[in-house]
mmCIF file with all atom_site columns, C-alpha atoms in Angstrom:
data_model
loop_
_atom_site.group_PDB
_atom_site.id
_atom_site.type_symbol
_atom_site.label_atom_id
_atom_site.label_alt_id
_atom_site.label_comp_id
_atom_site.label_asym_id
_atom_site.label_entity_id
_atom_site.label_seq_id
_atom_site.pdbx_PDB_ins_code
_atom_site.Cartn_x
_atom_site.Cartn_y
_atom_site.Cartn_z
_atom_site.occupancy
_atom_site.B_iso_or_equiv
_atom_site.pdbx_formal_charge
_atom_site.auth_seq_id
_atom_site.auth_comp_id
_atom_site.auth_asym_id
_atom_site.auth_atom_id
_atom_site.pdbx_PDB_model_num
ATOM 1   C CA . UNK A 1 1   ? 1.843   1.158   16.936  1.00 0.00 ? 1   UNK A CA 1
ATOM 2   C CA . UNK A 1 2   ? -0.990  0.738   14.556  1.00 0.00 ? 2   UNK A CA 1
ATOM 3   C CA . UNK A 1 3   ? -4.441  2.112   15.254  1.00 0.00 ? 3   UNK A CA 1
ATOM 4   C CA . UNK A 1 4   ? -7.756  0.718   13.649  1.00 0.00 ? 4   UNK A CA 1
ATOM 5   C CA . UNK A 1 5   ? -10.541 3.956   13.905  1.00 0.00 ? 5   UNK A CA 1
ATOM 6   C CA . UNK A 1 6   ? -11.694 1.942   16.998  1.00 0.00 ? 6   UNK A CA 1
ATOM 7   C CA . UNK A 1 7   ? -12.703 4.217   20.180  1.00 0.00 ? 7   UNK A CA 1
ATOM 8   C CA . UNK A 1 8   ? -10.691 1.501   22.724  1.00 0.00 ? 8   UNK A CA 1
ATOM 9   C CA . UNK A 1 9   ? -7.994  1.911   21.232  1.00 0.00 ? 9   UNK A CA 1
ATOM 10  C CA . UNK A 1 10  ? -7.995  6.036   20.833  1.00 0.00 ? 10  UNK A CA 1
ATOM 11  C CA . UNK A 1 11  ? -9.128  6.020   24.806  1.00 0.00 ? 11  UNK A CA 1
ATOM 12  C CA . UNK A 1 12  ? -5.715  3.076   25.534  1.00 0.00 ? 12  UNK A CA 1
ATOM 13  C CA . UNK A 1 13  ? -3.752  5.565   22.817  1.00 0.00 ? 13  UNK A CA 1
ATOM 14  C CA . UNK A 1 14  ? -4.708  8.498   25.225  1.00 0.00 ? 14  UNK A CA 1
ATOM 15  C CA . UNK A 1 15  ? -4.111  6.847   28.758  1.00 0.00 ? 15  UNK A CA 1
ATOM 16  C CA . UNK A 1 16  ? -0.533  5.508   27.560  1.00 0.00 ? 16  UNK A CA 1
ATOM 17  C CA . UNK A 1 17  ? 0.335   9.380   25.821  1.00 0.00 ? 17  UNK A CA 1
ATOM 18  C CA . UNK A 1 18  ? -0.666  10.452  29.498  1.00 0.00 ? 18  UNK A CA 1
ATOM 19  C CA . UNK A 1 19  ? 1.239   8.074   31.583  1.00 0.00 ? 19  UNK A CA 1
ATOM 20  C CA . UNK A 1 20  ? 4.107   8.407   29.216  1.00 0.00 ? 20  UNK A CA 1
ATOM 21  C CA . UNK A 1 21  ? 4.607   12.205  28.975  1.00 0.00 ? 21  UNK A CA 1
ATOM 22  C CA . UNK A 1 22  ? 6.418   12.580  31.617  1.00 0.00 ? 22  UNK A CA 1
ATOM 23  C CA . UNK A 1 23  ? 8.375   9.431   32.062  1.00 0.00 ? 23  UNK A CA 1
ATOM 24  C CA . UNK A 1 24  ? 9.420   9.399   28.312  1.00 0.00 ? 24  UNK A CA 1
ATOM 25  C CA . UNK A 1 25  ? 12.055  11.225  26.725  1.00 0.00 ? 25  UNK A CA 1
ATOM 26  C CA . UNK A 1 26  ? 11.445  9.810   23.325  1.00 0.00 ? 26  UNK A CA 1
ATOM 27  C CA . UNK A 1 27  ? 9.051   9.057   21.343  1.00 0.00 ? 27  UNK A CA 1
ATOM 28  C CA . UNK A 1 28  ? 9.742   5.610   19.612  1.00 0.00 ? 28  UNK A CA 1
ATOM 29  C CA . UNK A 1 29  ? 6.790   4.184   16.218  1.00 0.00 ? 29  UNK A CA 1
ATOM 30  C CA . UNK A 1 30  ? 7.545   0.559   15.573  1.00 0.00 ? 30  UNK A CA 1
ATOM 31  C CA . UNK A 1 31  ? 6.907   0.095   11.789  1.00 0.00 ? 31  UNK A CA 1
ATOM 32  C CA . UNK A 1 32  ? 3.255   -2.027  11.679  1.00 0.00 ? 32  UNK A CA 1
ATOM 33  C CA . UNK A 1 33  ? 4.534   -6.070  10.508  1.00 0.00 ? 33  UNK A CA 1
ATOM 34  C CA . UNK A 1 34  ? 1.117   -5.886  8.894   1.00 0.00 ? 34  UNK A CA 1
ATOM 35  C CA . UNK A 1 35  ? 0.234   -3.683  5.921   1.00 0.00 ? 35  UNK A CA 1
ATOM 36  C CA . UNK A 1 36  ? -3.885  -3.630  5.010   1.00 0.00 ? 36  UNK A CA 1
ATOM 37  C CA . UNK A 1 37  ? -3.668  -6.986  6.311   1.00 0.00 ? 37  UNK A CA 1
ATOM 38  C CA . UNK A 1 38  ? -0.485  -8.792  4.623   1.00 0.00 ? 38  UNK A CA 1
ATOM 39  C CA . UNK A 1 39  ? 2.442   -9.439  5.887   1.00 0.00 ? 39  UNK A CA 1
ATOM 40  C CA . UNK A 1 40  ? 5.713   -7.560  4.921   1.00 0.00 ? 40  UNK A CA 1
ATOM 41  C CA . UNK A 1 41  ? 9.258   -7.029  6.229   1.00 0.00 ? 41  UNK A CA 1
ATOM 42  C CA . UNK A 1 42  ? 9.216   -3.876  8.309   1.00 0.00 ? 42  UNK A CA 1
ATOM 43  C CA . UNK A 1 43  ? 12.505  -3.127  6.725   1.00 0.00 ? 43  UNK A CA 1
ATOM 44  C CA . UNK A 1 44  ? 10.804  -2.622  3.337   1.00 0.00 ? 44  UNK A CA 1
ATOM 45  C CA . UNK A 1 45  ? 7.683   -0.306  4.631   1.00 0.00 ? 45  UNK A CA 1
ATOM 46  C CA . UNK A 1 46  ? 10.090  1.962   6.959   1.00 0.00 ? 46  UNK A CA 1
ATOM 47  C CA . UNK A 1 47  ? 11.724  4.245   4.199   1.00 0.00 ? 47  UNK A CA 1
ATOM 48  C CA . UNK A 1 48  ? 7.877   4.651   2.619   1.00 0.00 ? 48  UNK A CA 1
ATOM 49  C CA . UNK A 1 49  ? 6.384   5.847   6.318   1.00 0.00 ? 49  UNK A CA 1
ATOM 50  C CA . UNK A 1 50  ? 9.581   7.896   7.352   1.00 0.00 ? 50  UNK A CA 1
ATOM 51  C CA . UNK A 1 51  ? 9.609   10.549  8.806   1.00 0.00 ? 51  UNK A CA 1
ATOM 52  C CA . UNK A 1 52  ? 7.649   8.144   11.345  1.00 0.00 ? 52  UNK A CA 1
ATOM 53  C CA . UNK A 1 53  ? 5.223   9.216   13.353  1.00 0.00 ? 53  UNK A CA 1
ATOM 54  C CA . UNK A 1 54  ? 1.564   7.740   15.091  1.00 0.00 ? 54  UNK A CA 1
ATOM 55  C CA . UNK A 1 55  ? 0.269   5.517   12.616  1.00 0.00 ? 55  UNK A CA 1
ATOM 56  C CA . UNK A 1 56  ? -3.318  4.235   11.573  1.00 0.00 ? 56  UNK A CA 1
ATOM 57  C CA . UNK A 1 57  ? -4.975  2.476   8.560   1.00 0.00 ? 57  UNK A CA 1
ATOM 58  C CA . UNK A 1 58  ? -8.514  2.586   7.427   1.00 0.00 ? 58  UNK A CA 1
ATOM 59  C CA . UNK A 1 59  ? -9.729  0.518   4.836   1.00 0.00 ? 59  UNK A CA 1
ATOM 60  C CA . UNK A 1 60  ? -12.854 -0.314  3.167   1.00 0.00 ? 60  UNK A CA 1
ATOM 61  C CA . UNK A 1 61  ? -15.120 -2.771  3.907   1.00 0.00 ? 61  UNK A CA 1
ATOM 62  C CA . UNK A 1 62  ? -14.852 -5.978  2.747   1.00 0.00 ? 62  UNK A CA 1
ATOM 63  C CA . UNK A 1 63  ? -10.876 -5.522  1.901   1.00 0.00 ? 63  UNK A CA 1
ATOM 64  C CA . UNK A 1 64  ? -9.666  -7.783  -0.695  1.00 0.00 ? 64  UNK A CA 1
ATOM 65  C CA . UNK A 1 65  ? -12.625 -9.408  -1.672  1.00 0.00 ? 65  UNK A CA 1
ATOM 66  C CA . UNK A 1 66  ? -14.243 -9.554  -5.431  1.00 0.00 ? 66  UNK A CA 1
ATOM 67  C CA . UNK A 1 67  ? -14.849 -5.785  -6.447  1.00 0.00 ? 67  UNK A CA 1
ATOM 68  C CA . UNK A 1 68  ? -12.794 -2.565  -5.551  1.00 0.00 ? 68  UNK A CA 1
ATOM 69  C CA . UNK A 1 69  ? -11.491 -1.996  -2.714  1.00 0.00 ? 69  UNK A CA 1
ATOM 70  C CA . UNK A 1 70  ? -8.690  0.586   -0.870  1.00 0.00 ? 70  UNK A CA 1
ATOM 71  C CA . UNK A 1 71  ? -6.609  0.498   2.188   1.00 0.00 ? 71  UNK A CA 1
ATOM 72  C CA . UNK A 1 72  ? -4.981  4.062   3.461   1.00 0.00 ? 72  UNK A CA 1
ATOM 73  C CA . UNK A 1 73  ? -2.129  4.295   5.783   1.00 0.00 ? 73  UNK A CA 1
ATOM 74  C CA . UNK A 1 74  ? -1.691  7.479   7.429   1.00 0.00 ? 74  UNK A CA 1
ATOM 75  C CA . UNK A 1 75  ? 1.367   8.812   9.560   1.00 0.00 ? 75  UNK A CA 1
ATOM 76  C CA . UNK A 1 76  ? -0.046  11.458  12.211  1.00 0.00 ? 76  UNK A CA 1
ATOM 77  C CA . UNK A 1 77  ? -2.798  11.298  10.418  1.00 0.00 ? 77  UNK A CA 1
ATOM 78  C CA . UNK A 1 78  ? -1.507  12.537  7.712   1.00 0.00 ? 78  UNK A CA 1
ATOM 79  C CA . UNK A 1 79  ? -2.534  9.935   4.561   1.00 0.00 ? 79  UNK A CA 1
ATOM 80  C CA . UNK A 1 80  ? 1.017   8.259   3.486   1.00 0.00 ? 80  UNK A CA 1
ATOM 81  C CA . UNK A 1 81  ? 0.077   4.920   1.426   1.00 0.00 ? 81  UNK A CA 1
ATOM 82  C CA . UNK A 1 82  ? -2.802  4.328   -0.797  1.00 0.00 ? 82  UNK A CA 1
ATOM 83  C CA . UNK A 1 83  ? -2.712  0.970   -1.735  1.00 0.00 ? 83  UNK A CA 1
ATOM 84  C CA . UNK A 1 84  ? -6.277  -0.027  -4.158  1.00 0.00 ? 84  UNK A CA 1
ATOM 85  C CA . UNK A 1 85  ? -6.973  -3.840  -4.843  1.00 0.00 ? 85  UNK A CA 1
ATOM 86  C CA . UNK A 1 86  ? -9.339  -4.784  -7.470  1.00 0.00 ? 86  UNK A CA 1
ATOM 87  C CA . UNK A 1 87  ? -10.496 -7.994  -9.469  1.00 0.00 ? 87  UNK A CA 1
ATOM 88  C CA . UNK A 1 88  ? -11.382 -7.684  -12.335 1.00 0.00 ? 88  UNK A CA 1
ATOM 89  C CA . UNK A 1 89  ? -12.361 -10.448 -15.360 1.00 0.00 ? 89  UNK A CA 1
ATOM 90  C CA . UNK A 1 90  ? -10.817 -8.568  -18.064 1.00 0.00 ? 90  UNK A CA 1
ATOM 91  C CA . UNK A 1 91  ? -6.937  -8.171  -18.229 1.00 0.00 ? 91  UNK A CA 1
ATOM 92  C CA . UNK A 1 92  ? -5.724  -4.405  -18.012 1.00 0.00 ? 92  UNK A CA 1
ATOM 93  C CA . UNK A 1 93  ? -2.296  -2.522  -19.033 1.00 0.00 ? 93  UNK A CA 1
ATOM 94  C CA . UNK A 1 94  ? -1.169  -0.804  -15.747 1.00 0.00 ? 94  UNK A CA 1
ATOM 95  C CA . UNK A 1 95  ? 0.296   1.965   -17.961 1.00 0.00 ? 95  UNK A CA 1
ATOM 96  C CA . UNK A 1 96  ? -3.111  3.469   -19.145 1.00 0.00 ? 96  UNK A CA 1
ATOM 97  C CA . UNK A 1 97  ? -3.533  3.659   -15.211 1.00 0.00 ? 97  UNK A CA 1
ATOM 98  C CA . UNK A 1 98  ? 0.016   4.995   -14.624 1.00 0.00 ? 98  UNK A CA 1
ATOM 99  C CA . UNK A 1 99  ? -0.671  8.390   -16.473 1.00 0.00 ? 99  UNK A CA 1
ATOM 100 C CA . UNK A 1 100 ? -0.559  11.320  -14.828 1.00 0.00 ? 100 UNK A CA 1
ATOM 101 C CA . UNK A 1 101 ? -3.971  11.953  -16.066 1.00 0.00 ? 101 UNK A CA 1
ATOM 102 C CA . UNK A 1 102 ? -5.363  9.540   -13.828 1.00 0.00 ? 102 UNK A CA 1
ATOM 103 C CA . UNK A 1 103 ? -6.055  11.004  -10.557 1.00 0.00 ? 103 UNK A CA 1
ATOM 104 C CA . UNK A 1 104 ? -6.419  7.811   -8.739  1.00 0.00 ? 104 UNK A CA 1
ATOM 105 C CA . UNK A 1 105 ? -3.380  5.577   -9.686  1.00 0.00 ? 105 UNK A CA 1
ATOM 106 C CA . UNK A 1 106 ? -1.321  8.252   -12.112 1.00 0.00 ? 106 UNK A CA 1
ATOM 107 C CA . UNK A 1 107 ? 2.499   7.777   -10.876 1.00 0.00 ? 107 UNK A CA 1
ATOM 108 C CA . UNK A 1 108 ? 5.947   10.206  -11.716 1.00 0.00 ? 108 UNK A CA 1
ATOM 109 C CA . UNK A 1 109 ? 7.682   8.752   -14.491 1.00 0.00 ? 109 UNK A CA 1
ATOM 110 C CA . UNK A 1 110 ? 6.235   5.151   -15.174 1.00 0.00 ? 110 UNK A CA 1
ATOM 111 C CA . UNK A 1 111 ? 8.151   2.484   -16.850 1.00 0.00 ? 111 UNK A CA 1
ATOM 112 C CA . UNK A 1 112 ? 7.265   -1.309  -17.363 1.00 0.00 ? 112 UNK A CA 1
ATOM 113 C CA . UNK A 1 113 ? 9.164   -3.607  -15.226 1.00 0.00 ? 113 UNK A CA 1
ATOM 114 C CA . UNK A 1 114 ? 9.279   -7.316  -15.265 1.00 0.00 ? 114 UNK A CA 1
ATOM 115 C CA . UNK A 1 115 ? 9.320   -10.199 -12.903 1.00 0.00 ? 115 UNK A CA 1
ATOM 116 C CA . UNK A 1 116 ? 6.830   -8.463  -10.570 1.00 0.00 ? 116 UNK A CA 1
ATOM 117 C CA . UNK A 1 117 ? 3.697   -9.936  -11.919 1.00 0.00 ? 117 UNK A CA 1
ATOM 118 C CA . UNK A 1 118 ? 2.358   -10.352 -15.399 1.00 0.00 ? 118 UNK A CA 1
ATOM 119 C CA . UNK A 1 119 ? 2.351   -7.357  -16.126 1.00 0.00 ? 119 UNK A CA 1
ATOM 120 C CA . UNK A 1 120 ? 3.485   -4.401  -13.864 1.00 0.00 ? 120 UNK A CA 1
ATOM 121 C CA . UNK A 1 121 ? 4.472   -0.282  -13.643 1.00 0.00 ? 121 UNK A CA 1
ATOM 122 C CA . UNK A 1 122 ? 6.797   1.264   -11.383 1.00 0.00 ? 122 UNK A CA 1
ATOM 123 C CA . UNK A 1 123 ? 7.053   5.310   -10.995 1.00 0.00 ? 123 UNK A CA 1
ATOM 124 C CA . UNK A 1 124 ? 8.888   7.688   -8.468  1.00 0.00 ? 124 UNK A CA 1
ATOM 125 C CA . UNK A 1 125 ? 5.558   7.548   -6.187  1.00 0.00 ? 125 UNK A CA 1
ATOM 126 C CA . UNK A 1 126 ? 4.259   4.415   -6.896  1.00 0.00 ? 126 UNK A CA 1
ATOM 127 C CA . UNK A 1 127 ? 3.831   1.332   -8.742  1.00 0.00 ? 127 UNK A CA 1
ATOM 128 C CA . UNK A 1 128 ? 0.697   -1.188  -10.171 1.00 0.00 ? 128 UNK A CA 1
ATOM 129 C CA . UNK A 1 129 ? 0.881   -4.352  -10.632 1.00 0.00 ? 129 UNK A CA 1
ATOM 130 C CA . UNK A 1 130 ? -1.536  -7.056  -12.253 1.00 0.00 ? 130 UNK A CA 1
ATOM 131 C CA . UNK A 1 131 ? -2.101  -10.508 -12.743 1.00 0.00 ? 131 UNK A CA 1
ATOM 132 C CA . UNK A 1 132 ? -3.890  -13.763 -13.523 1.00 0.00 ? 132 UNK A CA 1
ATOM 133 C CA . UNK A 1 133 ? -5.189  -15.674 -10.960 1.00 0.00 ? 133 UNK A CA 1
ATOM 134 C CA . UNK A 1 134 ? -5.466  -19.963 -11.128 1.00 0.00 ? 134 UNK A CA 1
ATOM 135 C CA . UNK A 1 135 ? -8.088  -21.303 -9.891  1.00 0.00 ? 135 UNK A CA 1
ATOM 136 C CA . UNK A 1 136 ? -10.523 -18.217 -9.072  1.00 0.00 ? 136 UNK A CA 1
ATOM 137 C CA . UNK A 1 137 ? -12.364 -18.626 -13.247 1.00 0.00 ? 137 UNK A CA 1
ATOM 138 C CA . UNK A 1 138 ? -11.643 -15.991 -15.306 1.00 0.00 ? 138 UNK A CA 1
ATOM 139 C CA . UNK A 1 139 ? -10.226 -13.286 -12.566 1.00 0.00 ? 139 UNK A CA 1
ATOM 140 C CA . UNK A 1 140 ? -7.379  -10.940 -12.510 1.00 0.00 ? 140 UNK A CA 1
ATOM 141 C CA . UNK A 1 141 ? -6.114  -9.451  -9.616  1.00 0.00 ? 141 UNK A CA 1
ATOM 142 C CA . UNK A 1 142 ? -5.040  -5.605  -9.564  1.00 0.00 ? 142 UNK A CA 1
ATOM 143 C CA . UNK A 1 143 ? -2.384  -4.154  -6.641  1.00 0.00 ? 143 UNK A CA 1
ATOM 144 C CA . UNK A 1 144 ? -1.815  -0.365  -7.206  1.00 0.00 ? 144 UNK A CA 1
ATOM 145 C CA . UNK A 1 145 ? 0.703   1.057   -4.513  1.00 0.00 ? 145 UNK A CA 1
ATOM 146 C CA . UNK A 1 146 ? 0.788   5.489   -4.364  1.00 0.00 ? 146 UNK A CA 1
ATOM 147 C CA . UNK A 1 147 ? 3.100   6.782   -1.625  1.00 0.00 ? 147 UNK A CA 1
ATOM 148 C CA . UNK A 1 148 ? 0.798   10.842  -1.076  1.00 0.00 ? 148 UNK A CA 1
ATOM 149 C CA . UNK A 1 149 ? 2.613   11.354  2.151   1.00 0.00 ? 149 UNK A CA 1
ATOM 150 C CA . UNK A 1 150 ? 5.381   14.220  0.660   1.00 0.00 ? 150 UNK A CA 1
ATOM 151 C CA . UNK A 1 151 ? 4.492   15.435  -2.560  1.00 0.00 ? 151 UNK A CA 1
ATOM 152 C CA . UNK A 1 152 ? 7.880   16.849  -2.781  1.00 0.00 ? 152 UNK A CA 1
ATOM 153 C CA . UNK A 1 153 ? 9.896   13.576  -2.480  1.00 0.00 ? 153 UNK A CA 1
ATOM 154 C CA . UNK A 1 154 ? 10.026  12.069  -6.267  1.00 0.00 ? 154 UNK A CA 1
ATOM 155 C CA . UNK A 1 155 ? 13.110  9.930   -5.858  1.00 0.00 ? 155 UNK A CA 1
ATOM 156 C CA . UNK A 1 156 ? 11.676  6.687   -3.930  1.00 0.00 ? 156 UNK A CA 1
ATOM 157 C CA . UNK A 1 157 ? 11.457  4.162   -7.163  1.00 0.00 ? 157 UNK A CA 1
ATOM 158 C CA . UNK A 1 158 ? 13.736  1.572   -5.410  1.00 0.00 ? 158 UNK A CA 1
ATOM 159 C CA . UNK A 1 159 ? 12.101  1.833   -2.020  1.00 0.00 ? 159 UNK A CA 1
ATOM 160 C CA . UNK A 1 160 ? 9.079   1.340   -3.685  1.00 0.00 ? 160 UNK A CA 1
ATOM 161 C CA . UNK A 1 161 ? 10.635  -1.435  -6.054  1.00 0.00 ? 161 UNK A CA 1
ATOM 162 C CA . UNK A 1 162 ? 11.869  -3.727  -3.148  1.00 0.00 ? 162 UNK A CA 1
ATOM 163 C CA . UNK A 1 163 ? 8.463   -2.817  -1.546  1.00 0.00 ? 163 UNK A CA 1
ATOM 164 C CA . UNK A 1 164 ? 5.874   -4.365  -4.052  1.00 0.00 ? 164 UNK A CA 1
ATOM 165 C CA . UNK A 1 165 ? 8.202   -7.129  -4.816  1.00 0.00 ? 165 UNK A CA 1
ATOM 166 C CA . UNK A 1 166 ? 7.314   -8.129  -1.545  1.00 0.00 ? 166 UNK A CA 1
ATOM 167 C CA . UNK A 1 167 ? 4.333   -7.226  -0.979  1.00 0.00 ? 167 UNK A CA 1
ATOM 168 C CA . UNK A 1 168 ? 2.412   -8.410  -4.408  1.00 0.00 ? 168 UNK A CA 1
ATOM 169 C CA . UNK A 1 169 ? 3.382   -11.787 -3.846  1.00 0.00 ? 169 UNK A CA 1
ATOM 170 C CA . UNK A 1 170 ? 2.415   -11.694 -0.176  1.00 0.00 ? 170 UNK A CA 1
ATOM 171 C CA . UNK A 1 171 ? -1.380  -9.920  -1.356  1.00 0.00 ? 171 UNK A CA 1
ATOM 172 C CA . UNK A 1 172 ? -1.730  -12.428 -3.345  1.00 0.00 ? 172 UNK A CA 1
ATOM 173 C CA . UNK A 1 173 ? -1.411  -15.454 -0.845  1.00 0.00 ? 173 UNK A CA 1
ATOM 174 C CA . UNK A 1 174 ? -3.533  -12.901 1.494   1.00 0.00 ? 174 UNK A CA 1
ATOM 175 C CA . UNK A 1 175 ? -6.140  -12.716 -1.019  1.00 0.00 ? 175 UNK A CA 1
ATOM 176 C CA . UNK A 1 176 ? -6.424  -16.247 -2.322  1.00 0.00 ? 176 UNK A CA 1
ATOM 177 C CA . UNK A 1 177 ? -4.534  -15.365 -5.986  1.00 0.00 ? 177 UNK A CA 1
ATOM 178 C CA . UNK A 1 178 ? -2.531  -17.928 -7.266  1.00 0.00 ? 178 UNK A CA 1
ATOM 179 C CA . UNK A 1 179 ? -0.807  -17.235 -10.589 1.00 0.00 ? 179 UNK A CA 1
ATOM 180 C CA . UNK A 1 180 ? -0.777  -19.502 -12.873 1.00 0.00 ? 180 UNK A CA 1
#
């Protein structure tokens, strides 16, 4: 189950933990079918939220729109995803964002990979991707993916991989972005 920071659904959160204690012998988190709003396969989120646990997303206001924005998915409430969307009118190269250096977006081990959007990175705990959007003037759009949940895990480039291949694409439509 997916909580929004709203106070019904803490106080329906609370009543069902209540009722359920007792009766329940296991705990079982269905993987959200939504992601900050998009779409995705639940098979391709589950191996980026595991160990699973209660989850909730918070994101900023006005999510997706023109500007900056970021979307943070948190497993017992613990943050696990920061995904950051931005348009932009100038075109960027995600590797100056990949670097270490950069304490917002800097990923394990970037490398350039292709046929994810115009131009794209992909590290061990993360991935950004960028691209031109049709029909929106002179815009690029700008999906940068960091999995913080366990700092110690390094290895999760192809979970990650079949993730954003998914979910760019998916943002995109979300967001109005067509390529061209």
């Amino acid at each position: 189950m997916i909580r929004h920071n709203n106070p019904t659904g803490l106080s329906a959160m609370a009543a069902f933990t209540l009722f359920c204690l007792p009766a329940c012998s296991a705990r079982s988190i269905e993987i959200p079918k939504n992601i900050c709003d998009t779409p995705v396969t639940q098979g391709l989120t589950a191996p980026l939220l595991k160990p699973a646990g209660e989850l909730s997303e918070w994101h900023t206001t006005g999510w997706g729109e023109k500007g900056r924005s970021v979307c943070i998915v948190s497993v017992d409430r613990s943050e696990a995803l920061r995904l950051r969307v931005s348009w932009h009118t100038d075109s960027i190269d995600p590797m100056k964002y990949s670097s270490l250096d950069n304490s917002a977006t800097g990923l394990w081990e970037p490398r350039r990979i292709h046929h994810l959007a115009e131009s794209a990175t992909l590290g061990d705990n993360g991935s950004i991707a960028t691209t031109r959007c049709k029909g929106k003037g002179k815009w690029n759009f700008t999906l940068a993916l960091k999995v913080t949940r366990d700092r110690k895990i390094v290895h999760q480039r192809k979970a990650i991989d079949k993730f954003m291949r998914a979910y760019m694409p998916a943002t995109m439509k979300t967001v109005g972005c067509t390529p061209p």
